[in-house]
Coordinates of C-alpha atoms and ligand atoms in Angstrom, one line a residue:
X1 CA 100.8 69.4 54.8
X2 CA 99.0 72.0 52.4
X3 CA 95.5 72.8 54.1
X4 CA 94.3 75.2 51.4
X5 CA 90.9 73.7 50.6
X6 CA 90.6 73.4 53.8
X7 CA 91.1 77.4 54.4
X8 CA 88.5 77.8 51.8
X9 CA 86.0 75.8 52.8
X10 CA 86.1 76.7 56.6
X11 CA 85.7 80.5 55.2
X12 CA 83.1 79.6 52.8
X13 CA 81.2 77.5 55.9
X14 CA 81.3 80.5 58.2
X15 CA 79.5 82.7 55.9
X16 CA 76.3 80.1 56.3
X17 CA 76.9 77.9 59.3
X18 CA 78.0 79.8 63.0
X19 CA 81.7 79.6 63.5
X20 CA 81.4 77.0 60.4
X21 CA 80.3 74.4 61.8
X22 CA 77.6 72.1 63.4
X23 CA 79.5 71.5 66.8
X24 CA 81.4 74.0 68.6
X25 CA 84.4 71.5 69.8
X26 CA 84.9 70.9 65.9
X27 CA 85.9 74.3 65.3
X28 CA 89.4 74.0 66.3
X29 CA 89.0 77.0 68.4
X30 CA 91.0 75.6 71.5
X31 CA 93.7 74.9 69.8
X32 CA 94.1 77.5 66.8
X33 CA 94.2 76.3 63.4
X34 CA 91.6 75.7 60.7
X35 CA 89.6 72.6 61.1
X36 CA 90.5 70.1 58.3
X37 CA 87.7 69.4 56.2
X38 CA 86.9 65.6 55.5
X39 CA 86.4 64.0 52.4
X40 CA 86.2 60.5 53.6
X41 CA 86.5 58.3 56.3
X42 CA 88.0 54.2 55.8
X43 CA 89.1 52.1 58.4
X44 CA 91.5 53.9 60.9
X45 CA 92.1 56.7 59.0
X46 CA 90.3 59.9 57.7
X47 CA 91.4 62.1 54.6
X48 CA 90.8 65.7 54.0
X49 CA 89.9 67.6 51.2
X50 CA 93.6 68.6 50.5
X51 CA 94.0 64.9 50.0
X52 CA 95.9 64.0 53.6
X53 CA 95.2 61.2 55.5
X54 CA 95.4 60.9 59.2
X55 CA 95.0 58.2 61.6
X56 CA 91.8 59.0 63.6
X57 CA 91.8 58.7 67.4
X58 CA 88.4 61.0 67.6
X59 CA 86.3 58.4 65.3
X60 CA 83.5 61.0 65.6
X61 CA 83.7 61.3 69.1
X62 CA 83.5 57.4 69.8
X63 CA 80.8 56.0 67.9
X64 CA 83.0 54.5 65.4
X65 CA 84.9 52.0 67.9
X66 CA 85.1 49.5 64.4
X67 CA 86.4 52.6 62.7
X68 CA 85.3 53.9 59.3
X69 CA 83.1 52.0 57.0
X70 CA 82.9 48.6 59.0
X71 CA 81.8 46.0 56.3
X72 CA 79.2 45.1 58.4
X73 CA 77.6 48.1 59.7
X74 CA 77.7 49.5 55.8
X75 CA 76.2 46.7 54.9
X76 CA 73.3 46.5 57.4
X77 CA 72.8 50.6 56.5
X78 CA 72.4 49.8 52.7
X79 CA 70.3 46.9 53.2
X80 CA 67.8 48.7 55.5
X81 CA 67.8 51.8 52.9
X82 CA 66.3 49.7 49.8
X83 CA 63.4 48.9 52.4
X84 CA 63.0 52.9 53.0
X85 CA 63.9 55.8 55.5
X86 CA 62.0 56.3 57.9
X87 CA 57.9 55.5 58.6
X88 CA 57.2 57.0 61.8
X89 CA 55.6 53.8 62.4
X90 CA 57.3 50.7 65.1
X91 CA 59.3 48.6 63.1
X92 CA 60.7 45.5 64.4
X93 CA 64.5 46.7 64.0
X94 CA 63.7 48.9 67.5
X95 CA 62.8 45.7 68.9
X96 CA 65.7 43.6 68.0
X97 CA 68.2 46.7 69.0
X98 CA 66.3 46.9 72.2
X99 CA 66.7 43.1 73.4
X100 CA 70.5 43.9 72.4
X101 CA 70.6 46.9 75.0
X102 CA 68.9 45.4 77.3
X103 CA 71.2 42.0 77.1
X104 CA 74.0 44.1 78.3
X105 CA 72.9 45.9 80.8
X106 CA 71.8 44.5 84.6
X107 CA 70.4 47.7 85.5
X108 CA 68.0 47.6 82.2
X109 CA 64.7 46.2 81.5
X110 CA 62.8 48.6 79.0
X111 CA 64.7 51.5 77.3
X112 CA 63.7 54.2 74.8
X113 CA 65.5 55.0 71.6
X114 CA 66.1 58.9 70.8
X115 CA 68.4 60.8 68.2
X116 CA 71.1 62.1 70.3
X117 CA 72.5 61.6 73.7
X118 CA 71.2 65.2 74.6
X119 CA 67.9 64.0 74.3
X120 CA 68.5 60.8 75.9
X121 CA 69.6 63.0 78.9
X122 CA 67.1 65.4 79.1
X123 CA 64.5 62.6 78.5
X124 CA 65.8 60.6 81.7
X125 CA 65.8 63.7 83.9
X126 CA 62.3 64.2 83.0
X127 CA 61.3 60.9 84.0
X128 CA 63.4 61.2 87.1
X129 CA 61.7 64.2 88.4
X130 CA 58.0 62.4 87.0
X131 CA 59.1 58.8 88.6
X132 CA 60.1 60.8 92.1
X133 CA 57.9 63.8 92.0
X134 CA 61.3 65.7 93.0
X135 CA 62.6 68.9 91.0
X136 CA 66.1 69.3 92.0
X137 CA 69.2 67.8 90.1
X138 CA 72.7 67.4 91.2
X139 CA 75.4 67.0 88.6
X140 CA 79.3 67.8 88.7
X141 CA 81.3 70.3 87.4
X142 CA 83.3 69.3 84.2
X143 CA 80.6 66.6 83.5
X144 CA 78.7 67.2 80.1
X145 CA 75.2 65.7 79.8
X146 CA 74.4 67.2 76.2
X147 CA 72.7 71.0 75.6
X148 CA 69.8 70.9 77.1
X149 CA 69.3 74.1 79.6
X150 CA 69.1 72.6 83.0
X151 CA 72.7 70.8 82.4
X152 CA 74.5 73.8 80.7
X153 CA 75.0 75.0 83.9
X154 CA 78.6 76.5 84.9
X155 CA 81.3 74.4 85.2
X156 CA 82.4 76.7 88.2
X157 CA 84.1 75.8 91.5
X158 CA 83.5 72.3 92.8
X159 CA 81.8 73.6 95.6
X160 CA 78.5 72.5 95.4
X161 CA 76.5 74.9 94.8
X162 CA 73.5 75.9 93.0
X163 CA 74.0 76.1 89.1
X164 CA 74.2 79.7 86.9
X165 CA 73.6 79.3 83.4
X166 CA 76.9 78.9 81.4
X167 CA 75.1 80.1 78.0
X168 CA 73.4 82.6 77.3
X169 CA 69.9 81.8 76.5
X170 CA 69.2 79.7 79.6
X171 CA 66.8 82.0 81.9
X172 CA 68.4 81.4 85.8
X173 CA 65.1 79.8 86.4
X174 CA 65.7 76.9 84.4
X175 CA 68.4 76.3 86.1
X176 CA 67.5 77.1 89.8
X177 CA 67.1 73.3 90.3
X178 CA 70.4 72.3 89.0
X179 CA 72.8 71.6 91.6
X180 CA 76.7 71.6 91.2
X181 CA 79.0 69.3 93.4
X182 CA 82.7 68.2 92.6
X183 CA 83.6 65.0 90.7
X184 CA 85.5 62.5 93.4
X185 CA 84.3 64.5 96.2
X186 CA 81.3 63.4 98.2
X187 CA 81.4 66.0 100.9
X188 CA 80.4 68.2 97.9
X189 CA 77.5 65.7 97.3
X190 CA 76.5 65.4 100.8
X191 CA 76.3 69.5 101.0
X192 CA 73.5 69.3 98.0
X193 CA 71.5 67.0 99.7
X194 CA 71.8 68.9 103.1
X195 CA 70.8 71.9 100.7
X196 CA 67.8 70.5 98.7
X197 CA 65.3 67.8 100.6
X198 CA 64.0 67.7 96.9
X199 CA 66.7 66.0 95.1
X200 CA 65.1 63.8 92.1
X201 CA 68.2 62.4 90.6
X202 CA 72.4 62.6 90.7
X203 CA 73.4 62.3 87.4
X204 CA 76.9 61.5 86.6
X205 CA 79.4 60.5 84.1
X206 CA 80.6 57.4 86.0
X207 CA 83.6 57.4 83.8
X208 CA 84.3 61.1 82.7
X209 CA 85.1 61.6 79.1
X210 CA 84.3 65.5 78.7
X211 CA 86.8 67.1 81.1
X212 CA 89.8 64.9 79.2
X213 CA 89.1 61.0 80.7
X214 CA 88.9 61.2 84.8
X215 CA 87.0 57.9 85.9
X216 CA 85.2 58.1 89.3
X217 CA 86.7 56.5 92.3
X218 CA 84.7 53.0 92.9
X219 CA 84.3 54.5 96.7
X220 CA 82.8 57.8 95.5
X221 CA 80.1 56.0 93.7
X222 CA 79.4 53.4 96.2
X223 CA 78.9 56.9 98.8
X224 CA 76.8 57.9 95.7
X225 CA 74.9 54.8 95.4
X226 CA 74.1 55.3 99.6
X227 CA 73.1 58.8 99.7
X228 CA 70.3 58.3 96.9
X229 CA 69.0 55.1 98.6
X230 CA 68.9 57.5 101.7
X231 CA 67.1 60.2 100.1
X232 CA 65.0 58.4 97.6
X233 CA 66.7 59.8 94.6
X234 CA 67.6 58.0 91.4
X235 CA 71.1 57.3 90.4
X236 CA 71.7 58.5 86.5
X237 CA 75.0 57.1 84.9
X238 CA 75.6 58.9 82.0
X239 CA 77.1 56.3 79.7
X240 CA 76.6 58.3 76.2
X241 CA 80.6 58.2 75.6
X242 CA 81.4 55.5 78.3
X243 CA 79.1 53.2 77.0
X244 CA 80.4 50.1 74.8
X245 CA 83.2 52.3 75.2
X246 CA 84.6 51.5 78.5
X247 CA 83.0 48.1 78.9
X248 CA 79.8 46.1 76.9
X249 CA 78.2 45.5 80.4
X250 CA 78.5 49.6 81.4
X251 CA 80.5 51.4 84.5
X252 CA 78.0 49.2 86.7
X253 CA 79.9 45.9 85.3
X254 CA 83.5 48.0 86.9
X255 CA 82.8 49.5 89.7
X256 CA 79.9 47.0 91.3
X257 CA 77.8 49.7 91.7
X258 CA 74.3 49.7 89.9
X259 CA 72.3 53.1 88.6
X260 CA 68.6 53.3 88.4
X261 CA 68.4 54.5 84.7
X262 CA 71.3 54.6 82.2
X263 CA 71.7 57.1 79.2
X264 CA 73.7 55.8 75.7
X265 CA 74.5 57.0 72.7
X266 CA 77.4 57.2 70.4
X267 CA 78.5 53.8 69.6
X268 CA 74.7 52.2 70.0
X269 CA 74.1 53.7 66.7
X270 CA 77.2 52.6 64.7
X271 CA 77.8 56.2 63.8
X272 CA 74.0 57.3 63.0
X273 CA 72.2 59.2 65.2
X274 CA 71.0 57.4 68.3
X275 CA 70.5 58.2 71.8
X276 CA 68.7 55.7 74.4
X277 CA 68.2 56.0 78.1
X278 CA 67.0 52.9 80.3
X279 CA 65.5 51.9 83.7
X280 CA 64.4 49.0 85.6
X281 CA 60.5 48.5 84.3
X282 CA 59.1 50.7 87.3
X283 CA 60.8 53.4 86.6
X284 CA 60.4 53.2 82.4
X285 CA 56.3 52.7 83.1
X286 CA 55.8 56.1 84.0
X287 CA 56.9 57.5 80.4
X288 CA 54.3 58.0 77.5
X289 CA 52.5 56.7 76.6
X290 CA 52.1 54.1 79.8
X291 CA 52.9 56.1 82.1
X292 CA 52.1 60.4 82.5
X293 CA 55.6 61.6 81.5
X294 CA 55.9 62.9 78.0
X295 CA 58.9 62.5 75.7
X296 CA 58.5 61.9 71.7
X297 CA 60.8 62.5 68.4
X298 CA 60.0 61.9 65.3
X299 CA 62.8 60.0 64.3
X300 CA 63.2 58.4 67.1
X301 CA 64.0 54.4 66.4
X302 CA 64.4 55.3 62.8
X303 CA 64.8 51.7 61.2
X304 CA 68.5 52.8 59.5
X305 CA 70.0 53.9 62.5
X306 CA 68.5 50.8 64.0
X307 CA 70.0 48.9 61.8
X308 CA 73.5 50.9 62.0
X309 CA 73.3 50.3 66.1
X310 CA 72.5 46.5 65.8
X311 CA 75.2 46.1 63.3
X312 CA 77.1 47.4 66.3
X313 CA 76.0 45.8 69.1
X314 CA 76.0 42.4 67.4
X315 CA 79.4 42.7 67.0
X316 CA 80.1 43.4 70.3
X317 CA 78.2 41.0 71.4
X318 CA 80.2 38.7 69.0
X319 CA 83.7 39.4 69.9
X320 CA 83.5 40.3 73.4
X321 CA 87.2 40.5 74.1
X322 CA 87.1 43.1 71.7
X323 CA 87.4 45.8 74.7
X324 CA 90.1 44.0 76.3
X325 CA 92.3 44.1 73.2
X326 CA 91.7 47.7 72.6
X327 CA 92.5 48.9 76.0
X328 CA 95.8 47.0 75.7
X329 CA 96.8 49.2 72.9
X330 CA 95.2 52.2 74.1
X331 CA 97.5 51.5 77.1
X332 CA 100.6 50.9 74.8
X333 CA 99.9 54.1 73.1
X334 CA 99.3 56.5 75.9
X335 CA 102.7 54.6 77.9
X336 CA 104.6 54.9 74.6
X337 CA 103.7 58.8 74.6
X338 CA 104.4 59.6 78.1
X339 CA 108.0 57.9 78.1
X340 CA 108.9 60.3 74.9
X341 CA 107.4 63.0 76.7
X342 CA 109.2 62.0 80.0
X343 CA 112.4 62.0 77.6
X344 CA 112.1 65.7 76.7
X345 CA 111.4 66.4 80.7
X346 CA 107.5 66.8 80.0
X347 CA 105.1 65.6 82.5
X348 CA 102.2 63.6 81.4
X349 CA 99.2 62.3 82.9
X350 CA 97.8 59.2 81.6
X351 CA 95.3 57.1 81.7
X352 CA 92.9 54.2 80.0
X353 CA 89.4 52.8 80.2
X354 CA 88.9 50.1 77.5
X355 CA 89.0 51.8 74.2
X356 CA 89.0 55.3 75.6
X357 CA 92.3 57.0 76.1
X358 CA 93.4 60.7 78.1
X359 CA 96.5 62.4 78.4
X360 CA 97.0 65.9 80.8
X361 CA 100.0 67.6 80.4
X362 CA 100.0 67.9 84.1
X363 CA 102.3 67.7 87.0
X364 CA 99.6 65.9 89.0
X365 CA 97.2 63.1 88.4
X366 CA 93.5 65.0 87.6
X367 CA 90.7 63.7 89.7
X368 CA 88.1 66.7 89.2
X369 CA 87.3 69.6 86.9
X370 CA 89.4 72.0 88.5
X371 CA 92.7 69.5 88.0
X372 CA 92.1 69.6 84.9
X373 CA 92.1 73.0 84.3
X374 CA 95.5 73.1 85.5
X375 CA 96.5 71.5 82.8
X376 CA 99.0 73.4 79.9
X377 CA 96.7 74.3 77.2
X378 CA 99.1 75.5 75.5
X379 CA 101.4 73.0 75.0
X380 CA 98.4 70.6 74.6
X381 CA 97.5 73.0 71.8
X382 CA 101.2 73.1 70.0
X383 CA 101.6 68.6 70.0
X384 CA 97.7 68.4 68.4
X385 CA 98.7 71.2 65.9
X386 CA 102.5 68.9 65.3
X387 CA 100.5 65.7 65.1
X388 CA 98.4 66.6 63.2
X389 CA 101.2 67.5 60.6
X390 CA 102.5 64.0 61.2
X391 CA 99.3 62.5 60.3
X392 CA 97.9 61.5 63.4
X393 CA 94.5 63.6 64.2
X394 CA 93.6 63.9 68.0
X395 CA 90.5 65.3 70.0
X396 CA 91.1 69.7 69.3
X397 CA 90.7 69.9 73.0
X398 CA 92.4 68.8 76.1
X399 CA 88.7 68.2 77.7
X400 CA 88.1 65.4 75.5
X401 CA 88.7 61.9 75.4
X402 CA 90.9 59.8 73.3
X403 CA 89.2 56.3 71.2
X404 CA 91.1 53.5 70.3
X405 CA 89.3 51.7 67.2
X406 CA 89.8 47.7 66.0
X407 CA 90.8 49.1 62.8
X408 CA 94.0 51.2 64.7
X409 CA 97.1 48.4 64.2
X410 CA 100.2 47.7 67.0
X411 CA 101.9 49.5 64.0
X412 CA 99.8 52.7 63.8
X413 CA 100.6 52.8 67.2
X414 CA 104.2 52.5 67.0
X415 CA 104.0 55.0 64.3
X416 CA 101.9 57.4 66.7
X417 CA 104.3 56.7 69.6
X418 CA 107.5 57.6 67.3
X419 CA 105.9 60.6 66.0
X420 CA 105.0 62.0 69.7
X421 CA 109.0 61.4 70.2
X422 CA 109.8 63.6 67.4
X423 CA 107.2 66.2 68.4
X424 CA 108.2 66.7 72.3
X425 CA 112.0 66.9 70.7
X426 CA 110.6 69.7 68.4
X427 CA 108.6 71.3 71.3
X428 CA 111.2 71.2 73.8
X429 CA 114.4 72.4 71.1
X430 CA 111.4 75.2 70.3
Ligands
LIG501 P1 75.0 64.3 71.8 O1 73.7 65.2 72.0 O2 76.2 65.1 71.3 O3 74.7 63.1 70.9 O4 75.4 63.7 73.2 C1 75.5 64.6 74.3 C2 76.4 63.9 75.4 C3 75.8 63.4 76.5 N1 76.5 62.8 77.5 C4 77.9 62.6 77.3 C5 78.6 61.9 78.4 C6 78.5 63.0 76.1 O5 79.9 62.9 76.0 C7 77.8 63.7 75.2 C8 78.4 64.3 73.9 N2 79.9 64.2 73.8 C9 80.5 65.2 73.0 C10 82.0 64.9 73.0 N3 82.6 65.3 74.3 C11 80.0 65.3 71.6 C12 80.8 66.0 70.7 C13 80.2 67.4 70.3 O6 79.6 68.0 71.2 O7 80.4 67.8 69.2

C-alpha cells in the first residue's frame, strides 16, 4: 500500500500541531510508522488519503459501535443542524438523552452531560470529594481516567502507593492525594485505606480498556464495594469506554455489584463529543447550581451532540441483543487469531466483553498493569504494521482495546482471521 500523502501530510501537521496530532495514541509512535491520514469514514471501513480502505476495529476509540455514518445517527445530526449549533441555553434534546441514560442505568437518577470523558471524570471526583468532604483518591495503575492532573499519576508498581506525576506539568501537590493500588488486587486497596482515613472516592475502570482489555474479577469489586461502605467512600466506575460498550445496563448489570456515581462517554454521543457522569439523586444535589460544588462547560449538552447520543442510545435501546451478537463475533475473531497464531507457535492472550475485544502476545493471562507490560511490544508492533498492509486497521498500541461494530460482517471477520494466518506465517518465516 503506497502511504505517500500520508507522509506528507503527517510532516506538514507536525510543523503546526505537536507530534501532528490532536491525541498522543494516534501518533503511531508505539508502533513506528506514519499514522494514515483519513479521508472518510463508511460503515466498517475507513479510507485514507492515498485512497486505501481498511476495516476499522478502533471506530474512534469506541464511540462508533454502529460504525461509520449510521443512517440514523447522520440523520438525527443534520436535522438538529438546520435548527442551529449551539445556544448555551437548555434545550429539551438534554432532557430526552438524559431519561435515556438514566433508563439504563440502576445506579442513576440525575446525570450531567459534559464534552469529553476527561471532564466527566474530573467533574465526578469533584463531587466525590464535595459529596464526602474527603480529599484523597485511590485509583489503579494501568487505569486511564482522562488528562486531568490528579489522575495522570504514574502507572508505577502496583504497590499502592501514593501517586507521582507521570507528566510534566502536574505540581506533586496535585497529586499528593492520588493514591495508586493494583488492578485485581485488594490487599493493595486495603493498604490505601490503612494509609489515608480520608479516602473520598475509589475510582475504577470496572472493565479495563486502557492497559489492552483486563476486566476486574467479580470478587475484587464485590471487596471494593465492602471497603467503601466501611469507610464511607464512594465507588466510581469509570464506564467512558466500557459503557454501551460492554453491556447497555453498565459493569453493575455483570458483575452485581453497584457504584455510587458512573462516568460515560464515547458511544453516548454517537461519535460527537459527550461526556456524562451520574449518581443516585443525593449524591448529584450537591453540584451547581443545587448543590455548592461547581462544574460548568460551555458546550456542555450541546443540542447536536444530543441529538448524535440519542440517535445512539435509541438504538440501543431498540435492538438490545445488539451486544450479544457483537460479542459473538468479537469472540470468533479474537479465537480465529489465536489459533493462527498458535499455528506459527505464538502465544496469545485473549479475551472479550461484548463489543470490546484484547489480545496480549503473552505467555500468561494479564490480570494487572504490570502483566501487561510483559507483553512483546515488539511483535505487537510488527502484526499492526502487517495488518494494516492487509487492510485491517487495529488500535497502534497494545494498551488499548479492540471494538467490534454492527457494520463489521462474519465475512470481514473471516477475512481478518485469514489475514492474521498469513501475517504470523510472515512473522515467524521472518
Ligand atoms: P476523553 O477525554 O478522551 O473523551 O475520555 C477520557 C477517558 C476516560 N476514561 C476512560 C476509561 C477512557 O478510556 C478515556 C479515553 N480513552 C482513550 C482511549 N484509550 C481515548 C483515546 C485518546 O486518548 O486519544
Amino acid at each position: 500500500m503506497s502511504r505517500e500523502t500520508s507522509q506528507k501530510a503527517f510532516l506538514e501537521a507536525q510543523e503546526l500541531i505537536p507530534g501532528g496530532v490532536n491525541s498522543p495514541v494516534r501518533a503511531f509512535r508505539s508502533v513506528g510508522g506514519t499514522p494514515i491520514f483519513i479521508t472518510e469514514g463508511e460503515g466498517a471501513y475507513l479510507r485514507d488519503v492515498d485512497g486505501n480502505s481498511y476495516v476499522d476495529y478502533v471506530q474512534s476509540w469506541g464511540p462508533l459501535i454502529f460504525g461509520h455514518r449510521d443512517e440514523s445517527i447522520e440523520a438525527a445530526v443534520i436535522e438538529a443542524v438546520k435548527h442551529g449549533l449551539s445556544f448555551g441555553a437548555p434545550t429539551e434534546a438534554e432532557t430526552e438523552l438524559a431519561k435515556l441514560v438514566v433508563s439504563f442505568f440502576d445506579s442513576i437518577d440525575k446525570v450531567r452531560f459534559v464534552s469529553s470523558g476527561t471532564e466527566a471524570v474530573m467533574s465526578a471526583i469533584r463531587l466525590a470529594r464535595g459529596f464526602t468532604g474527603k480529599d484523597d483518591i485511590i485509583k489503579f495503575t494501568g487505569c486511564y481516567h482522562g488528562h486531568s492532573d490528579a489522575l495522570l499519576v504514574e502507572a508505577g508498581s502496583g504497590a499502592a502507593t501514593f501517586g507521582n506525576p507521570s507528566s510534566p506539568g502536574v505540581p506533586a501537590d496535585f497529586t499528593k492525594h492520588t493514591l495508586l493500588a493494583e488492578y485485581n488486587n485488594i490487599e493493595s486497596v486495603k493498604k490505601c485505606f490503612a494509609d489515608s482515613k480520608n479516602i473520598a472516592c475509589v475510582i475504577i475502570e470496572p472493565i479495563a480498556g486502557n492497559m489492552g482489555l483486563v476486566p476486574a474479577d467479580k470478587e475484587f469489586l464485590h471487596e471494593l464495594r465492602q471497603l467503601c461502605d466501611e469507610h464511607g467512600s464512594l465507588l466510581i466506575f469509570d464506564e467512558v469506554m466500557s459503557g454501551f460498550r460492554a453491556s447497555i445496563n453498565g459493569a453493575e448489570s455483570i458483575t452485581g455489584v453497584k457504584p455510587d456515581m458512573v462516568t460515560l462517554g464515547k458511544v453516548i454521543g454517537g461519535g460527537m463529543p459527550v461526556g456524562a457522569f451520574g449518581a443516585r439523586r443525593e449524591i448529584m444535589a450537591m453540584l451547581s447550581p443545587e448543590g455548592p460544588v461547581y462544574q460548568a462547560g460551555t458546550l456542555s449538552g450541546n443540542p447536536v451532540a444530543m441529538a448524535a447520543g440519542y440517535a445512539a442510545l435509541k438504538k440501543l435501546k431498540d435492538n438490545a441483543r445488539v451486544i450479544a451478537v457483537l460479542e459473538e463475533r468479537a469472540k470468533r475473531l479474537v479465537t480465529g487469531m489465536q489459533k493462527a497464531a498458535e499455528a506459527e507457535g505464538i502465544v496469545m492472550q485473549i479475551d472479550v466483553r461484548g463489543s470490546m475485544f484484547g489480545f496480549f502476545f503473552n505467555e500468561a493471562p494479564v490480570k494487572n498493569f504490570a502483566d501487561a507490560a510483559k507483553s512483546d511490544a515488539e511483535l505487537f508492533a510488527k502484526f499492526h504494521a502487517a495488518m494494516l498492509e492487509e487492510g485491517f486497521y487495529f488500535a497502534c498500541s497494545l494498551y488499548e482495546t479492540g471494538f467490534i461494530s454492527t457494520a463489521v460482517t462474519d465475512a470481514m471477520v473471516e477475512d481478518t482471521i485469514a489475514a492474521a494466518s498469513r501475517v504470523f506465517k510472515a512473522i515467524k518465516n521472518g
